[in-house]
Amino acid sequence: MSQALITGPRVHLRKPRPDDEAAFCALVAKSRDFLSRFAPGMPQATDPDGRRWFARTIELNAAENNQKMLICRNEDGVLLGCMNLNEIVRGSFQNAFLGYWIGVDFARQGYTTEALRLVLEYAFETVGLHRVEANIQPGNEPSTALVRSVGFRHEGFSPRYLFIGTEWADHDRWALTIEDWEAMRQ
Ligand SMILES: CC(C)(COP(=O)(O)OP(=O)(O)OC[C@H]1O[C@@H](n2cnc3c(N)ncnc32)[C@H](O)[C@@H]1OP(=O)(O)O)[C@@H](O)C(=O)NCCC(=O)NCCS
């Protein structure tokens, strides 16, 4: 658990390091079909092994407006997936756009729910954000169930919002503010 930013009962979040490349690419390769439909950062044919995706992750993390984190299992440190606070805007917005995915072998075991609760605590209590937004394609049932289960509010619908794979895809807009978060913790 060295270098954990925040730790829960089963998983912790930590910053990716250059020496995570092999584990990251192995996870992407194994999970390609599972991830490709809904994950915007998912490499297409131009990045078959995920190396460019990983390099971009490291590069973006160097800037203050992105906090890209690995979800790692506490018991053995195994990389399970990613949890990202993207495009952080300060000033009067104090907002981040959430992104996440989990490796196919680790899905449906509650790991992402735990990681999401951790990233919200980190976002509100350490990074000092006011709002976290998640944009989800209407057919993405696992992701919709995930944000709903931790208390995100459905704010609206954004037609042709993100370029996913080969087209501009419609998304539902979900969000949680620090006030929502604090109310849930009482
Ligand atoms: C979305 C995703 C991260 C969920 O991860 P996960 O580890 O399976 O999630 P959890 O096990 O913590 O479960 C979260 C909720 O999703 C539900 N869920 C998970 N997989 C599901 C499925 N295939 N169908 C319906 N519900 C599902 C769980 O039942 C749970 O809901 P509950 O708390 O109401 O029971 C994972 O499916 C994924 O990586 N998908 C591909 C990438 C992606 O879509 N990223 C998000 C883009 S917006």
Coordinates of C-alpha atoms and ligand atoms in Angstrom, one line a residue:
M1 CA 0.0 0.0 0.0
S2 CA 3.0 2.3 -0.3
Q3 CA 2.2 5.7 -1.9
A4 CA -1.6 5.2 -1.4
L5 CA -3.5 8.4 -1.7
I6 CA -6.5 6.9 0.1
T7 CA -7.2 3.4 1.4
G8 CA -10.4 1.4 1.9
P9 CA -11.1 -2.0 3.3
R10 CA -10.2 -3.9 0.1
V11 CA -8.7 -1.4 -2.4
H12 CA -6.5 1.7 -2.4
L13 CA -5.9 4.5 -5.0
R14 CA -2.5 5.6 -6.0
K15 CA -0.8 7.5 -8.8
P16 CA 0.5 5.5 -11.7
R17 CA 4.3 5.2 -12.1
P18 CA 6.2 4.5 -15.2
D19 CA 7.0 0.9 -14.0
D20 CA 3.2 0.2 -14.0
E21 CA 3.2 0.1 -17.8
A22 CA 3.5 -3.7 -18.1
A23 CA 0.6 -4.4 -15.7
F24 CA -1.5 -1.6 -17.2
C25 CA -1.0 -3.0 -20.8
A26 CA -1.7 -6.6 -19.7
L27 CA -5.0 -5.5 -18.0
V28 CA -6.0 -3.5 -21.1
A29 CA -5.2 -6.3 -23.4
K30 CA -7.2 -8.8 -21.4
S31 CA -10.2 -6.4 -21.0
R32 CA -10.2 -4.9 -24.5
D33 CA -13.6 -6.2 -25.6
F34 CA -15.2 -5.5 -22.2
L35 CA -13.9 -1.9 -22.2
S36 CA -14.1 -0.8 -25.8
R37 CA -17.8 0.1 -26.0
F38 CA -17.9 2.6 -23.2
A39 CA -14.4 3.8 -22.2
P40 CA -13.5 7.0 -24.0
G41 CA -9.8 6.5 -23.5
M42 CA -9.8 3.0 -24.7
P43 CA -7.2 2.5 -27.4
Q44 CA -8.5 1.6 -30.8
A45 CA -6.6 -0.1 -33.6
T46 CA -3.9 2.6 -33.4
D47 CA -2.9 1.6 -29.9
P48 CA -3.4 -2.2 -29.7
D49 CA -1.4 -2.8 -26.6
G50 CA -2.5 0.3 -24.6
R51 CA 1.0 1.7 -24.4
R52 CA 0.0 5.1 -25.8
W53 CA -3.0 5.2 -23.4
F54 CA -0.6 4.6 -20.5
A55 CA 1.9 7.2 -21.7
R56 CA -0.9 9.7 -22.1
T57 CA -2.1 8.8 -18.5
I58 CA 1.4 9.6 -17.1
E59 CA 1.7 12.7 -19.2
L60 CA -1.7 14.1 -18.2
N61 CA -1.0 13.4 -14.5
A62 CA 2.0 15.8 -14.6
A63 CA -0.5 18.6 -15.0
E64 CA -2.4 19.9 -12.0
N65 CA -5.8 19.7 -13.7
N66 CA -5.8 15.9 -13.9
Q67 CA -5.6 13.3 -11.2
K68 CA -5.4 9.9 -12.7
M69 CA -5.3 7.0 -10.2
L70 CA -4.9 3.3 -10.2
I71 CA -7.3 1.1 -8.3
C72 CA -5.1 -1.5 -6.5
R73 CA -6.1 -4.4 -4.3
N74 CA -4.8 -4.1 -0.7
E75 CA -3.9 -7.7 -0.1
D76 CA -1.5 -8.1 -3.0
G77 CA -1.2 -4.7 -4.8
V78 CA -2.6 -6.1 -8.0
L79 CA -3.8 -3.5 -10.4
L80 CA -7.6 -3.7 -10.9
G81 CA -8.5 -0.6 -12.9
C82 CA -8.4 3.1 -13.0
M83 CA -10.2 6.0 -11.3
N84 CA -9.7 9.5 -12.7
L85 CA -10.5 13.1 -11.8
N86 CA -10.2 14.7 -15.2
E87 CA -10.2 18.3 -16.3
I88 CA -10.2 19.8 -12.9
V89 CA -11.4 23.4 -13.0
R90 CA -10.7 25.7 -10.0
G91 CA -12.0 29.2 -9.4
S92 CA -15.8 29.4 -9.0
F93 CA -16.4 25.9 -10.5
Q94 CA -14.2 23.5 -8.4
N95 CA -15.3 20.6 -10.5
A96 CA -13.8 17.4 -12.0
F97 CA -15.1 15.1 -14.6
L98 CA -15.0 11.5 -13.4
G99 CA -13.7 8.6 -15.4
Y100 CA -13.3 4.9 -14.4
W101 CA -12.9 1.4 -15.6
I102 CA -12.1 -2.0 -14.2
G103 CA -10.4 -5.1 -15.7
V104 CA -12.8 -7.7 -16.9
D105 CA -11.7 -10.3 -14.4
F106 CA -12.4 -7.9 -11.5
A107 CA -15.8 -6.6 -12.5
R108 CA -19.0 -7.2 -10.5
Q109 CA -17.2 -7.7 -7.2
G110 CA -17.9 -4.3 -5.7
Y111 CA -14.3 -3.0 -6.2
T112 CA -15.3 0.0 -8.3
T113 CA -18.0 1.0 -5.8
E114 CA -15.4 1.0 -3.1
A115 CA -13.0 2.9 -5.3
L116 CA -15.6 5.5 -6.2
R117 CA -16.4 6.2 -2.6
L118 CA -12.7 6.6 -2.0
V119 CA -12.2 9.0 -4.9
L120 CA -15.2 11.1 -3.7
E121 CA -13.7 11.4 -0.2
Y122 CA -10.3 12.3 -1.8
A123 CA -11.9 14.8 -4.2
F124 CA -13.9 16.6 -1.5
E125 CA -11.7 16.3 1.5
T126 CA -8.2 16.5 0.0
V127 CA -8.4 18.1 -3.5
G128 CA -11.0 20.6 -2.2
L129 CA -13.5 20.2 -5.0
H130 CA -17.1 21.2 -4.8
R131 CA -18.6 19.0 -7.5
V132 CA -17.8 15.8 -9.4
E133 CA -19.6 15.0 -12.7
A134 CA -19.9 11.7 -14.5
N135 CA -21.2 11.4 -18.1
I136 CA -22.5 8.0 -19.0
Q137 CA -24.0 6.6 -22.1
P138 CA -27.7 5.7 -21.6
G139 CA -27.1 2.0 -22.3
N140 CA -24.2 1.6 -19.9
E141 CA -26.1 -0.2 -17.1
P142 CA -23.1 -1.1 -14.9
S143 CA -21.9 2.5 -14.9
T144 CA -25.3 3.9 -14.3
A145 CA -26.0 1.5 -11.4
L146 CA -22.6 2.4 -10.0
V147 CA -23.1 6.2 -9.8
R148 CA -26.7 5.8 -8.7
S149 CA -25.7 3.5 -5.9
V150 CA -23.3 6.0 -4.4
G151 CA -25.9 8.9 -4.6
F152 CA -25.2 10.8 -7.8
R153 CA -28.0 12.9 -9.1
H154 CA -29.2 12.6 -12.7
E155 CA -29.0 16.2 -14.0
G156 CA -29.8 15.8 -17.6
F157 CA -29.1 14.5 -21.1
S158 CA -26.4 15.7 -23.5
P159 CA -26.8 14.7 -27.1
R160 CA -23.6 13.8 -29.0
Y161 CA -21.5 14.6 -26.0
L162 CA -18.3 12.5 -26.3
F163 CA -16.6 10.9 -29.2
I164 CA -16.5 7.1 -28.4
G165 CA -15.0 4.8 -30.9
T166 CA -16.5 6.0 -34.2
E167 CA -19.2 8.4 -33.3
W168 CA -20.3 11.3 -31.1
A169 CA -22.3 9.5 -28.4
D170 CA -25.2 10.7 -26.3
H171 CA -24.6 10.8 -22.6
D172 CA -26.6 11.2 -19.4
R173 CA -25.1 13.8 -17.0
W174 CA -24.8 12.7 -13.4
A175 CA -23.2 14.8 -10.6
L176 CA -22.6 14.9 -6.8
T177 CA -21.7 18.0 -4.8
I178 CA -19.9 18.3 -1.5
E179 CA -23.2 19.2 0.1
D180 CA -24.7 15.9 -1.2
W181 CA -21.7 14.1 0.1
E182 CA -21.8 15.6 3.5
A183 CA -25.5 15.0 3.9
M184 CA -25.0 11.3 3.0
R185 CA -22.3 10.9 5.7
Q186 CA -24.4 12.2 8.5
Ligands
LIG1 C1 -18.8 0.5 -15.0 C2 -17.8 -0.5 -14.3 C3 -16.6 0.4 -13.9 C4 -18.5 -1.1 -13.1 O1 -17.5 -1.8 -12.4 P1 -17.8 -3.0 -11.4 O2 -16.5 -3.2 -10.6 O3 -18.4 -4.1 -12.1 O4 -18.8 -2.3 -10.4 P2 -19.3 -2.9 -9.0 O5 -19.0 -4.3 -8.9 O6 -18.7 -2.0 -7.9 O7 -20.9 -2.7 -9.1 C5 -21.4 -1.4 -9.2 C6 -22.9 -1.5 -9.6 O8 -23.0 -1.9 -10.9 C7 -23.8 -3.0 -11.1 N1 -23.3 -3.8 -12.2 C8 -22.1 -4.2 -12.4 N2 -22.0 -4.9 -13.6 C9 -23.3 -4.9 -14.1 C10 -23.9 -5.4 -15.3 N3 -23.1 -6.1 -16.2 N4 -25.2 -5.2 -15.5 C11 -26.0 -4.5 -14.6 N5 -25.5 -4.0 -13.4 C12 -24.1 -4.2 -13.2 C13 -23.7 -3.8 -9.7 O9 -24.7 -4.6 -9.5 C14 -23.6 -2.6 -8.8 O10 -24.9 -2.1 -8.5 P3 -25.6 -2.2 -7.1 O11 -24.7 -1.5 -6.1 O12 -26.9 -1.5 -7.3 O13 -25.7 -3.6 -6.9 C15 -17.3 -1.6 -15.3 O14 -18.5 -2.3 -15.7 C16 -16.5 -1.2 -16.5 O15 -15.3 -1.0 -16.3 N6 -17.1 -1.0 -17.6 C17 -16.4 -0.6 -18.9 C18 -15.9 0.8 -18.8 C19 -16.9 1.8 -18.5 O16 -18.1 1.7 -18.9 N7 -16.5 2.9 -17.8 C20 -17.4 4.0 -17.4 C21 -17.7 4.9 -18.5 S1 -19.0 6.1 -18.0

